[in-house]
Coordinates of C-alpha atoms in Angstrom, one line a residue:
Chain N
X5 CA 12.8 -34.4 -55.0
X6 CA 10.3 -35.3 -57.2
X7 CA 7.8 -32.4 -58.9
X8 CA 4.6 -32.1 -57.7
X9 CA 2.3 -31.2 -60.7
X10 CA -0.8 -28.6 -60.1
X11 CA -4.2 -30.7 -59.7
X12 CA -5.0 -32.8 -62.7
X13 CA -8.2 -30.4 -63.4
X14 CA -5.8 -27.2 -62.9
X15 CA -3.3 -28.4 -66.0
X16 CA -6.3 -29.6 -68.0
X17 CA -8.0 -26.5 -67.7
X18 CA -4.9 -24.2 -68.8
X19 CA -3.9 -27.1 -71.7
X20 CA -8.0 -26.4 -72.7
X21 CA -7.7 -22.6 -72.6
X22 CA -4.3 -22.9 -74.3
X23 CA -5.7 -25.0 -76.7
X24 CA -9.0 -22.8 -77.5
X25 CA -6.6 -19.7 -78.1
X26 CA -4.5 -21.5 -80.4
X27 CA -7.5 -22.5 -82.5
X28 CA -8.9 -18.7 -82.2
X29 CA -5.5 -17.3 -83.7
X30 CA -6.0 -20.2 -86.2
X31 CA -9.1 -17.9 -87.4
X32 CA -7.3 -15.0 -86.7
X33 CA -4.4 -15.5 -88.9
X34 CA -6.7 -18.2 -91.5
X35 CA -3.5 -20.5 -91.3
X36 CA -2.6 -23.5 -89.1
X37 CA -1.9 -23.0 -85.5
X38 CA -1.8 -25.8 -82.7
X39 CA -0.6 -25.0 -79.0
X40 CA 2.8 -26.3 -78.1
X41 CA 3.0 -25.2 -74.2
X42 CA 1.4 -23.0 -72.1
X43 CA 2.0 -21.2 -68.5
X44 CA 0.9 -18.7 -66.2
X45 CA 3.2 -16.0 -65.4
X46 CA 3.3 -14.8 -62.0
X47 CA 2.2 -11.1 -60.8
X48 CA -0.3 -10.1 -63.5
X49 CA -2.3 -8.7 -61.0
X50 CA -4.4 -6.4 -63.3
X51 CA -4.7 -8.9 -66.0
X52 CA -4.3 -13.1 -66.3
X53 CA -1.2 -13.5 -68.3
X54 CA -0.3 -16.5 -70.4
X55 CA 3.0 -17.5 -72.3
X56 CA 2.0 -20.0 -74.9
X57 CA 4.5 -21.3 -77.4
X58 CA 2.6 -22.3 -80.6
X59 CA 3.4 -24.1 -83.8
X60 CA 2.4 -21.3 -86.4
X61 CA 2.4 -23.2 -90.0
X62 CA 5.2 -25.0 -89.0
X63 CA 7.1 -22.1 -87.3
X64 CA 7.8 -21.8 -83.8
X65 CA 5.9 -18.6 -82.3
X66 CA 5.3 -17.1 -78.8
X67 CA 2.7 -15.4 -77.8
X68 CA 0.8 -14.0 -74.7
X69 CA -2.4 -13.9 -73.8
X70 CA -3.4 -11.3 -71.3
X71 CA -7.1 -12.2 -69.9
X72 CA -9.5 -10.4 -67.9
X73 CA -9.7 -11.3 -64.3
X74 CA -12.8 -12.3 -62.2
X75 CA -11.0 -9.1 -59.9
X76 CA -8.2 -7.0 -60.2
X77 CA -5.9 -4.2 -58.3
X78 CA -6.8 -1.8 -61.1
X79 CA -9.9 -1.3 -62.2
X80 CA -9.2 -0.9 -66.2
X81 CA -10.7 -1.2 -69.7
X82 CA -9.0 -3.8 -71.6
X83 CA -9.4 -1.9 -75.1
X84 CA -7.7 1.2 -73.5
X85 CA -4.5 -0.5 -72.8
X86 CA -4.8 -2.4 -76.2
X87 CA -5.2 1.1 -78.1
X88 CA -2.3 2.4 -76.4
X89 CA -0.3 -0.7 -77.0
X90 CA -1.1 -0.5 -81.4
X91 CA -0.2 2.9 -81.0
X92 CA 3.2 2.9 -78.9
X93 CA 4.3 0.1 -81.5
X94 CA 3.7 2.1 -84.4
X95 CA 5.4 5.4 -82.7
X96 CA 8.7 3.0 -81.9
X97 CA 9.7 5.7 -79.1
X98 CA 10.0 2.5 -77.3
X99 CA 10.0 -1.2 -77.1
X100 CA 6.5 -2.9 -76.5
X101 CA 5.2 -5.8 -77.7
X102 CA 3.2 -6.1 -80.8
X103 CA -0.6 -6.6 -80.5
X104 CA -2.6 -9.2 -82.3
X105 CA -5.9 -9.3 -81.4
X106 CA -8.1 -7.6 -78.9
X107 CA -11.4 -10.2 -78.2
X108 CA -14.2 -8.4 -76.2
X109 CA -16.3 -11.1 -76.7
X110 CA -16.4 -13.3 -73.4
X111 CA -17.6 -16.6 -75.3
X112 CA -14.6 -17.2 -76.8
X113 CA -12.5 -17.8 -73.8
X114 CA -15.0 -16.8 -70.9
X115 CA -13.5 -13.4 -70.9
X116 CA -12.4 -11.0 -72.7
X117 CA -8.9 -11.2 -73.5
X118 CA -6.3 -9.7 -76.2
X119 CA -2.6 -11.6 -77.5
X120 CA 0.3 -9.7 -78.6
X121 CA 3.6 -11.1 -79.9
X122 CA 5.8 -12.8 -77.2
X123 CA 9.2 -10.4 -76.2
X124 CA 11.4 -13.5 -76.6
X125 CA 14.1 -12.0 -74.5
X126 CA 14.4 -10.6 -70.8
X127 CA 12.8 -10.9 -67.7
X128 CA 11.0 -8.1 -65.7
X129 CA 11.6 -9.1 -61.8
X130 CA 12.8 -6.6 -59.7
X131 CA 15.3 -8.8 -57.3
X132 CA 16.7 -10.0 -60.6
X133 CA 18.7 -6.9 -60.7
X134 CA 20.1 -7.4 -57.3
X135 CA 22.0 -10.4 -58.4
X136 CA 25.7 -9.6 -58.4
X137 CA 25.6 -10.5 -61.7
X138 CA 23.7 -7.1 -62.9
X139 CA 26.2 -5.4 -60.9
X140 CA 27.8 -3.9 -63.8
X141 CA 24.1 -3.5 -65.8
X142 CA 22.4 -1.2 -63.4
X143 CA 23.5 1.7 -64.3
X144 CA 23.2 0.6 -68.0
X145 CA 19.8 0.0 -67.4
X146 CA 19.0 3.2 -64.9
X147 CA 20.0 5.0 -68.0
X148 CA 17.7 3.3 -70.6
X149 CA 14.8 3.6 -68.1
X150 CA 14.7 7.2 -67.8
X151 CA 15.8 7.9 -71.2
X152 CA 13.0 6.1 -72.7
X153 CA 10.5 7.9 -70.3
X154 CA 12.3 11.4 -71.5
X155 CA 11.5 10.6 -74.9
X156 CA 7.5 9.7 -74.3
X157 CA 7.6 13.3 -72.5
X158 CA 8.6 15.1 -75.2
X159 CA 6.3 13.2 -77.6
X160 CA 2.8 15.4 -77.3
X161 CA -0.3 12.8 -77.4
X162 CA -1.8 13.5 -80.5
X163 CA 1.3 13.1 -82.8
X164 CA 1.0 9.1 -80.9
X165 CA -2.3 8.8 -82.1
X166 CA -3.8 8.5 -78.7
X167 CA -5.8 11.6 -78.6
X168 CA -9.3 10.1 -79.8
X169 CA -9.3 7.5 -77.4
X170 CA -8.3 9.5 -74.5
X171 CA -9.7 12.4 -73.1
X172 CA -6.8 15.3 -72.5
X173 CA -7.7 16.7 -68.1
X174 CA -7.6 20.6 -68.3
X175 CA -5.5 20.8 -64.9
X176 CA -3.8 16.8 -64.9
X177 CA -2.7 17.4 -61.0
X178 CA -6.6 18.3 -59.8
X179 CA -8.2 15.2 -62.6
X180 CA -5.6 12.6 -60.8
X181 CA -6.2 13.9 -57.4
X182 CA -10.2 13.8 -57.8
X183 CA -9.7 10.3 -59.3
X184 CA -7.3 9.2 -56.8
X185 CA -8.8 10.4 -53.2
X186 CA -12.2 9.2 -54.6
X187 CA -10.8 5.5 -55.1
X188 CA -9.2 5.7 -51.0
X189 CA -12.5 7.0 -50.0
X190 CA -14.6 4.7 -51.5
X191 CA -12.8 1.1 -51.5
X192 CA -11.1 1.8 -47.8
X193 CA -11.9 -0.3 -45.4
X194 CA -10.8 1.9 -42.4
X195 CA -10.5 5.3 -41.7
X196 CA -7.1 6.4 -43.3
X197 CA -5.5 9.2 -41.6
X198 CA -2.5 9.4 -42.9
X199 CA -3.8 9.3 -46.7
X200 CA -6.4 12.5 -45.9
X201 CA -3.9 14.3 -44.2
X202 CA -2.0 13.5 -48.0
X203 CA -4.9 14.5 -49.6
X204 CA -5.4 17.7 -47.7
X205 CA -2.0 18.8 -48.4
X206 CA -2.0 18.1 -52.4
X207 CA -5.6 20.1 -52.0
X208 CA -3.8 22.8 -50.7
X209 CA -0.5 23.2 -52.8
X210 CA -2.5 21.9 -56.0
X211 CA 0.1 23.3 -58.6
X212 CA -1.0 25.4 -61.6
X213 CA -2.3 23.5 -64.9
X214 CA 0.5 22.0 -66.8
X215 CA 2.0 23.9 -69.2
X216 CA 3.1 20.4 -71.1
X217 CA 0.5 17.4 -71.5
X218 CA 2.1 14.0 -72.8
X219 CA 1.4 10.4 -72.5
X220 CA 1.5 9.3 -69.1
X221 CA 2.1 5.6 -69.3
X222 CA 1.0 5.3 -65.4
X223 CA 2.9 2.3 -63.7
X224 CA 6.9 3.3 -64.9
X225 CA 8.3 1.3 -62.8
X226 CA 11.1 -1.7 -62.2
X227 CA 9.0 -4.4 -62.7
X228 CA 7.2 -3.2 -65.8
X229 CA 9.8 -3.6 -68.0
X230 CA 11.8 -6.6 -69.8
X231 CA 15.4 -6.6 -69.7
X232 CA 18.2 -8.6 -70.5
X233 CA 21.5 -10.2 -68.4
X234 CA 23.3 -8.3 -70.7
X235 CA 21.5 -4.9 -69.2
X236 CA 19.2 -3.8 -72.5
X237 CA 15.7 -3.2 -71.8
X238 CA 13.7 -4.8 -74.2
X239 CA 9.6 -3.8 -73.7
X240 CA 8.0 -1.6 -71.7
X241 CA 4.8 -3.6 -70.3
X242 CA 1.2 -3.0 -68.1
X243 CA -0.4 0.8 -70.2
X244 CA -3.8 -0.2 -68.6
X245 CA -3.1 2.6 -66.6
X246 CA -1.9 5.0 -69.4
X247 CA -3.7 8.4 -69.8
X248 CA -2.8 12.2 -71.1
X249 CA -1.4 14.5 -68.2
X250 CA 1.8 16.0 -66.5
X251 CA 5.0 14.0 -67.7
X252 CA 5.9 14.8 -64.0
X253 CA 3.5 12.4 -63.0
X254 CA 5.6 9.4 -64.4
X255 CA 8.9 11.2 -63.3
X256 CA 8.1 10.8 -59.7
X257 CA 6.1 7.4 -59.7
X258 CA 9.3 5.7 -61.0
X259 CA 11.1 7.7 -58.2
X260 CA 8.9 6.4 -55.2
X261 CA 10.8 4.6 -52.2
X262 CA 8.1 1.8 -52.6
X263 CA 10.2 0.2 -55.9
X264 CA 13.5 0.8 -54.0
X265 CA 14.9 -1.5 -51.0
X266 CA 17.2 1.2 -50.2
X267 CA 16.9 4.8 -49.7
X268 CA 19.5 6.3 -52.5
X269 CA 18.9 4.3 -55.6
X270 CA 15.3 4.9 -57.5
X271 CA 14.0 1.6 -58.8
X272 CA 17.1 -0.2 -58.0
X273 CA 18.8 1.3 -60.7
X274 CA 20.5 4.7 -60.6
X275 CA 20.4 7.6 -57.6
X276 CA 17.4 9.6 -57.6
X277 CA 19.5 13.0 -58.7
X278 CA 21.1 10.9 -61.7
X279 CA 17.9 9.4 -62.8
X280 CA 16.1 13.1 -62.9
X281 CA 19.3 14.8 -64.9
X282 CA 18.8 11.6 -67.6
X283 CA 14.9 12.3 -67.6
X284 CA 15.8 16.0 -68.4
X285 CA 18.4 15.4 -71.0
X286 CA 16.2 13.0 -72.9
X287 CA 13.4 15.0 -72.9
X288 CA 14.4 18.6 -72.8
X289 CA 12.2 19.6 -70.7
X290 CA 12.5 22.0 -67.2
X291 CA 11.3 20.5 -64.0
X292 CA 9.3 23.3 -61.8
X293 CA 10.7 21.9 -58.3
X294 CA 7.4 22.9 -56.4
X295 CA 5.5 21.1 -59.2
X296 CA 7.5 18.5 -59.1
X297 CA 6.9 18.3 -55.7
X298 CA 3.3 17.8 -55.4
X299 CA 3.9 14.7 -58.1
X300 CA 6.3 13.1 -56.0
X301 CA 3.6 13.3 -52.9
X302 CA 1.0 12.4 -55.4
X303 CA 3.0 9.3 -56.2
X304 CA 2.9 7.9 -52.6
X305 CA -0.7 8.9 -52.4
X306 CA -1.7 7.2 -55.7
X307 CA 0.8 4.0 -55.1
X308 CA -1.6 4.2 -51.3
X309 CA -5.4 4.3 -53.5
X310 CA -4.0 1.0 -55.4
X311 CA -3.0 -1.3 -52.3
X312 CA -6.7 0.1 -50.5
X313 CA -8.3 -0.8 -53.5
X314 CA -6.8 -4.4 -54.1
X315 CA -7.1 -4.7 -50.0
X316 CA -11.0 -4.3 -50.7
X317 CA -10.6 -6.4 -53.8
X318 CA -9.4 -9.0 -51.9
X319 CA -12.3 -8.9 -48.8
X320 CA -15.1 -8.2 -50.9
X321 CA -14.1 -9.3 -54.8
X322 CA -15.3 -12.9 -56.3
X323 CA -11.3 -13.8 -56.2
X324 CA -8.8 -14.1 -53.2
X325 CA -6.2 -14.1 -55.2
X326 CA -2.9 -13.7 -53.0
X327 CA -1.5 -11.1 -54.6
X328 CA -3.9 -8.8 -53.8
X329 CA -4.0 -9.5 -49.9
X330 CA -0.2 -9.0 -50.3
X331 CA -0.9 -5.4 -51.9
X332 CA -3.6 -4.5 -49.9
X333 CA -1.5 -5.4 -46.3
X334 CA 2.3 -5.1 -46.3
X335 CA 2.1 -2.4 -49.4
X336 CA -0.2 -0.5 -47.6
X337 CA 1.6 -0.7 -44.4
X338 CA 4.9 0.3 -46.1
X339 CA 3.2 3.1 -48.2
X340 CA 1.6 5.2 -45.5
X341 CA 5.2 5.3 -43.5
X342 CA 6.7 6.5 -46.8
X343 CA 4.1 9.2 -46.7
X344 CA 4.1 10.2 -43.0
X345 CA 8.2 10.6 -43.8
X346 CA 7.2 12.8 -46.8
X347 CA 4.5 15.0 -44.7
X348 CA 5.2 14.7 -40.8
X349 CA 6.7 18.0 -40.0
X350 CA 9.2 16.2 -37.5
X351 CA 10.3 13.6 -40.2
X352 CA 13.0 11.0 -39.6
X353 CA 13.0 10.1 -42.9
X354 CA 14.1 6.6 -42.0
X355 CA 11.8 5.6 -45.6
X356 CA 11.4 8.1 -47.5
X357 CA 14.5 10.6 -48.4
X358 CA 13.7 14.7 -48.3
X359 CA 11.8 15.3 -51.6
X360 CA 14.2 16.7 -54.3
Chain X
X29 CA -4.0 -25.6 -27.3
X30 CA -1.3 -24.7 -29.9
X31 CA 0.6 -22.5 -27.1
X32 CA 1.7 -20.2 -29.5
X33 CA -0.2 -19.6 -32.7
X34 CA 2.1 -16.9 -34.0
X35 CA 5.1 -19.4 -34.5
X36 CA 3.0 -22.3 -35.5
X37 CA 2.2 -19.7 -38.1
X38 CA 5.5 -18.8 -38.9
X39 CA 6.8 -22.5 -39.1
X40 CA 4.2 -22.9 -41.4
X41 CA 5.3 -19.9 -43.9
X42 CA 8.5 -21.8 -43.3
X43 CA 7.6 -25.6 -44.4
X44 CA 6.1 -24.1 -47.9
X45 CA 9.3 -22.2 -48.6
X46 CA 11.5 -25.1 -48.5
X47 CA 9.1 -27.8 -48.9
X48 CA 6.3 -26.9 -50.8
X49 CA 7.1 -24.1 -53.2
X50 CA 10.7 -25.8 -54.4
X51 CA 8.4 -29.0 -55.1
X52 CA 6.2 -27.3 -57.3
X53 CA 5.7 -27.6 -61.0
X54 CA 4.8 -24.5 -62.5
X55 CA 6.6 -21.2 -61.9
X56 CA 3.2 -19.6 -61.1
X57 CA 2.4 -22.1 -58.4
X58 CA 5.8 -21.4 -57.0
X59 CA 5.1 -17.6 -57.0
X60 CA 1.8 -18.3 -55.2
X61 CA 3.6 -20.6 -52.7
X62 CA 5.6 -17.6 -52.0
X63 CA 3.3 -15.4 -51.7
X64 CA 1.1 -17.5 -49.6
X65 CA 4.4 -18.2 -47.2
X66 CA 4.8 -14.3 -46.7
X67 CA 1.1 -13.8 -45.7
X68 CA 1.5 -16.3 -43.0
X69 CA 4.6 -14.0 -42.0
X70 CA 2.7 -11.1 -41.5
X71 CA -0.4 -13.1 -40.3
X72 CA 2.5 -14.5 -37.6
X73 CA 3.2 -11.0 -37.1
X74 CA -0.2 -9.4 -36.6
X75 CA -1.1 -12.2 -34.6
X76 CA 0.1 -11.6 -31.3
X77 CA 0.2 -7.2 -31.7
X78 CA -3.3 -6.6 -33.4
X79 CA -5.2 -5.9 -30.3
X80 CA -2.8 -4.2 -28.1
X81 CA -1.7 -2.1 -30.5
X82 CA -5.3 -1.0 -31.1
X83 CA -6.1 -0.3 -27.6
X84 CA -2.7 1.2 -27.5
X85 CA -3.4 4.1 -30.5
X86 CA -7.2 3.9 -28.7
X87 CA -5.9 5.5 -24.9
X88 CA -3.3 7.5 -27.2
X89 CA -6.6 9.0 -29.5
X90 CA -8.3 9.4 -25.5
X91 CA -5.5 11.5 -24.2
X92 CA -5.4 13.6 -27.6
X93 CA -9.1 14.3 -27.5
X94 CA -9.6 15.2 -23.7
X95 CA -6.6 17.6 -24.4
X96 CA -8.5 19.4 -27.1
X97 CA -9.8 22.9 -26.4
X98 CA -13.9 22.9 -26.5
X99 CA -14.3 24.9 -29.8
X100 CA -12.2 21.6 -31.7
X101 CA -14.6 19.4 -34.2
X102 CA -16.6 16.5 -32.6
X103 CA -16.8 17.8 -28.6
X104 CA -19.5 15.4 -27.9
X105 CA -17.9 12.5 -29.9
X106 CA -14.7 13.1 -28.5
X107 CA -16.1 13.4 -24.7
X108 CA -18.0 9.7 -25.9
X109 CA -15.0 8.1 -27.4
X110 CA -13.2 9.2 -24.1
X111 CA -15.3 7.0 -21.8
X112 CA -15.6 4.2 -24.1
X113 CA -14.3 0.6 -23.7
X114 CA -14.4 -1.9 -26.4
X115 CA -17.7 -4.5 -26.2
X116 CA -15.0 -6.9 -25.7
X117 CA -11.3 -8.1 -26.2
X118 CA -12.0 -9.7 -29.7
X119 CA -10.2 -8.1 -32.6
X120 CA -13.2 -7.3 -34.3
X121 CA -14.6 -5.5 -31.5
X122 CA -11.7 -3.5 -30.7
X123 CA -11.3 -2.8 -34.1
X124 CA -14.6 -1.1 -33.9
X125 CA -13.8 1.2 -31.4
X126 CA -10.5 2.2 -33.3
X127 CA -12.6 2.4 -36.3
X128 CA -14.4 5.4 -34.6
X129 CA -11.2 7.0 -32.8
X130 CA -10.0 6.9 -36.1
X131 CA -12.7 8.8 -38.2
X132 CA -12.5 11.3 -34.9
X133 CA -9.0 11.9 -35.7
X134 CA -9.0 12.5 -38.9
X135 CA -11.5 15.8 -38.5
X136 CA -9.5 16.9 -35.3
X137 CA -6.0 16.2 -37.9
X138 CA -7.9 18.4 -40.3
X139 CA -8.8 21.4 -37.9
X140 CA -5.4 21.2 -36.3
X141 CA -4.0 22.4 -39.7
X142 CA -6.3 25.7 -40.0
X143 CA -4.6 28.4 -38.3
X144 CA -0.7 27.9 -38.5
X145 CA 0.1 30.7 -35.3
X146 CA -2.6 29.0 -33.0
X147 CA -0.4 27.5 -30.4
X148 CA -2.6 25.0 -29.2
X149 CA -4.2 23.7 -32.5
X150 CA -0.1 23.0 -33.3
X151 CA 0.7 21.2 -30.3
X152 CA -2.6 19.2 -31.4
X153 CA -1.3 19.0 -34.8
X154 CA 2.3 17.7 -33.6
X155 CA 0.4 15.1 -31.4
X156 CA -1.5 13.7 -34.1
X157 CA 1.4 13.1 -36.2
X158 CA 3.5 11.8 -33.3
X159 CA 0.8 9.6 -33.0
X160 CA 0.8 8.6 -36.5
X161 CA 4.4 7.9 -36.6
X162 CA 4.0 5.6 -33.4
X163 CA 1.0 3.9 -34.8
X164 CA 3.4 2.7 -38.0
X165 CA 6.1 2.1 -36.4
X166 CA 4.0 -0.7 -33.9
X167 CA 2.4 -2.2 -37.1
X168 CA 5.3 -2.2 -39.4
X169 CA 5.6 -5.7 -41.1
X170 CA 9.1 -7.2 -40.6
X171 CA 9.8 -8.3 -44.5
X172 CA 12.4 -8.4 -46.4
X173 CA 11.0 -5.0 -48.2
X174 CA 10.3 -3.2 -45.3

């Protein structure tokens, strides 16, 4: 069957934005740079993202560009995630992409936008890793995941450089909670029982401050990550949510049934209990199980603010981008029965195994 | 008349899975096409459910509230909400009404958790969740995910 190509205008317009970066990194760098190819990457729902391939002074070099959306699922400042980005690639704990250029200037390609250094190997979808050919990689992977998270929490913030652009909570759990209930109370578009009896609970069983603050990168998840067929992970994406807080707090996001088809294996990867005793080894650190409860709760509340949000993104923002209808329905659908199986006292825990 | 809108909707999801999206140039359009195909799904699904399962969790908030002792939040909301009917069977009306069972709920779900030995405020409490549960189970999404 023959391709259909996008709309004449649609291919023009990305070969003109393609082309006007190119000639912006021409300045940037003050040597020749003309645009090759460019394409739009599925699922960048906080940010456009484009791979371009460019002709550098003769070289080959990939790049992407990461613009500013007319609406997106998270509500974030582009120079926070860039910050955190410079700084992650100078501490080398782990693999990230290096950053170019942050442009906050919305003249230059209508919004603001930054480019970092193309990860010329691996792929981040989640099914991916279903395909029998990961079989053997999974646990591979599982094990680099939670490593590499064990090392950022036993990294404090300020050795990373990240303490003068973000502000270090006194009590993490009661800062992310405020933030978080205030995002489902404002962008909801009907009354949510299930998330205020959530919010009720992590009100009442707030733990005490955290005795250890690191950087929380905020989305650790499968599908914010590049890895390989061979089953290396190569960059760790999407910090625009990164702040200082509970290393707990990333623990249990990457544990939440929401990035596992099944119940037993977090993230596709590795069973919960496995992927917990690699976080501890790599970072040394003790896990206060009632703490760590109220994170894992928190998760399923948080992962719940994010589809409401996007869900009132997609009804009232200038875009109606599909993605964000598809966060903002099914996500929030399959959210809230992971959270009634965490809190309903008569649980069947059909979606959601018993909290560790 | 399209006599059934719900599969008309689902044969549509179905035509851009193996029509459209494979036809498609770009592996962003494809990803779209896919995306648009699973909203018609779950549009499909919602289709035919969307009001009866309203009215449905609406008689189950009614038999909650008139079960409630008098000193519960809301007595003359809840004694309202009770004798309401919906202005009319369209989703957006009925939706309405839910809308305001809803916000009820959530104060009754609330008080039903103060006093852990009250008998009757835990029998509320139980009910609200069993309601919960029953109102998830009747609007879970049949996906691939879920």
């Amino acid at each position: 069957m023959a391709k259909m190509s996008t709309t004449p205008s649609a291919n023009s317009t990305l070969q003109d934005l393609g082309t006007r970066a190119a000639q912006y990194l021409a300045e940037h760098w003050a040597c020749p740079c003309r645009l090759l190819h460019i394409e739009q990457i599925p699922g960048g729902a906080s940010r456009e993202t484009y791979l371009l391939e460019l002709d550098k002074h003769g070289v080959d070099f990939g790049v992407v560009l990461r613009r500013d959306p007319p609406s997106s699922l998270i509500d974030t400042e582009r120079a926070h995630e860039y910050k955190t980005y410079q700084a992650m690639f100078e501490a080398k704990i782990m693999p990230v992409p290096e950053p170019i250029v942050l442009e906050e200037r919305a003249e230059v390609l209508e919004r603001p936008f930054s480019i970092m250094v193309r990860i010329a190997q691996g792929q981040a979808t989640p099914a991916g890793l279903d395909e029998p050919h990961m079989d053997k990689y999974r646990k591979k992977l599982g094990q680099q995941k939670w490593h590499l998270l064990g090392q950022l929490a036993s990294v404090s913030p300020a050795s990373l450089g990240v303490t003068h652009f973000m502000p270090t909570p006194e009590h993490p759990a009661a800062h992310e909670l405020a933030y978080w209930s205030n995002v489902i109370r404002t962008d909801a578009l009907h009354p949510q029982p299930i998330a205020e009896a959530a919010i009720r609970w992590l009100e009442k069983n707030l733990p005490p401050a955290s005795v250890h603050s690191s950087l929380v990168h905020g989305d650790y998840r499968t599908g914010n990550f590049l890895y390989t067929a061979e089953g290396k992970i190569t960059s760790i994406l999407d910090w625009e949510m990164a702040h200082i807080g509970d290393p707990l707090e990333d623990l249990a996001w990457s544990l939440d049934p929401q990035w596992s088809p099944n119940l037993t294996d977090a993230g596709r990867l590795l069973p919960r209990a496995k992927a917990i005793q690699v976080w501890q080894a790599s970072s040394g650190l003790p896990i206060d199980a009632i703490a760590f409860r109220w994170w894992q709760i928190f998760a399923s509340l948080k992962g719940l603010a994010i589809w409401i949000s996007s869900a009132e993104d997609y009804v009232n923002g200038s875009t109606k981008e599909p993605i964000l209808a598809m966060a903002g329905w099914p996500m929030i659908d399959r959210q809230n029965r992971i959270l009634l199986d965490r809190l309903s006292p008569s649980s069947e825990h059909k979606y959601a195994v018993p909290l560790i | 008349m399209i006599p059934s809108p719900a599969e008309m909707l689902t044969d549509l999801a179905t035509r851009i899975t193996s029509h459209l999206g494979p036809a498609l140039y770009s592996n962003f359009s494809q990803a779209d096409a896919g995306l648009i195909s699973t909203l018609m799904t779950v549009l499909a699904q919602d289709y035919e459910r969307a009001v009866s399962n309203r009215i449905l969790d609406i008689e189950e908030m009614c038999e909650i509230f008139t079960k409630c002792p008098e000193q519960a939040p809301a007595a003359n909301q809840r004694k309202a909400f009770a004798k309401q009917t919906p202005k009319s069977l369209h989703l957006v009306d009925v939706t309405d009404l839910h809308r305001q069972g809803f916000e009820i709920l959530i104060d009754l779900h609330a008080w039903s958790e103060g006093s852990p030995q009250d008998v009757i405020q835990q029998s509320i409490n139980r009910d609200i969740w069993a309601l919960l549960r029953r109102h998830s189970e009747r609007n879970k999404f049949e996906l691939p995910i879920n």
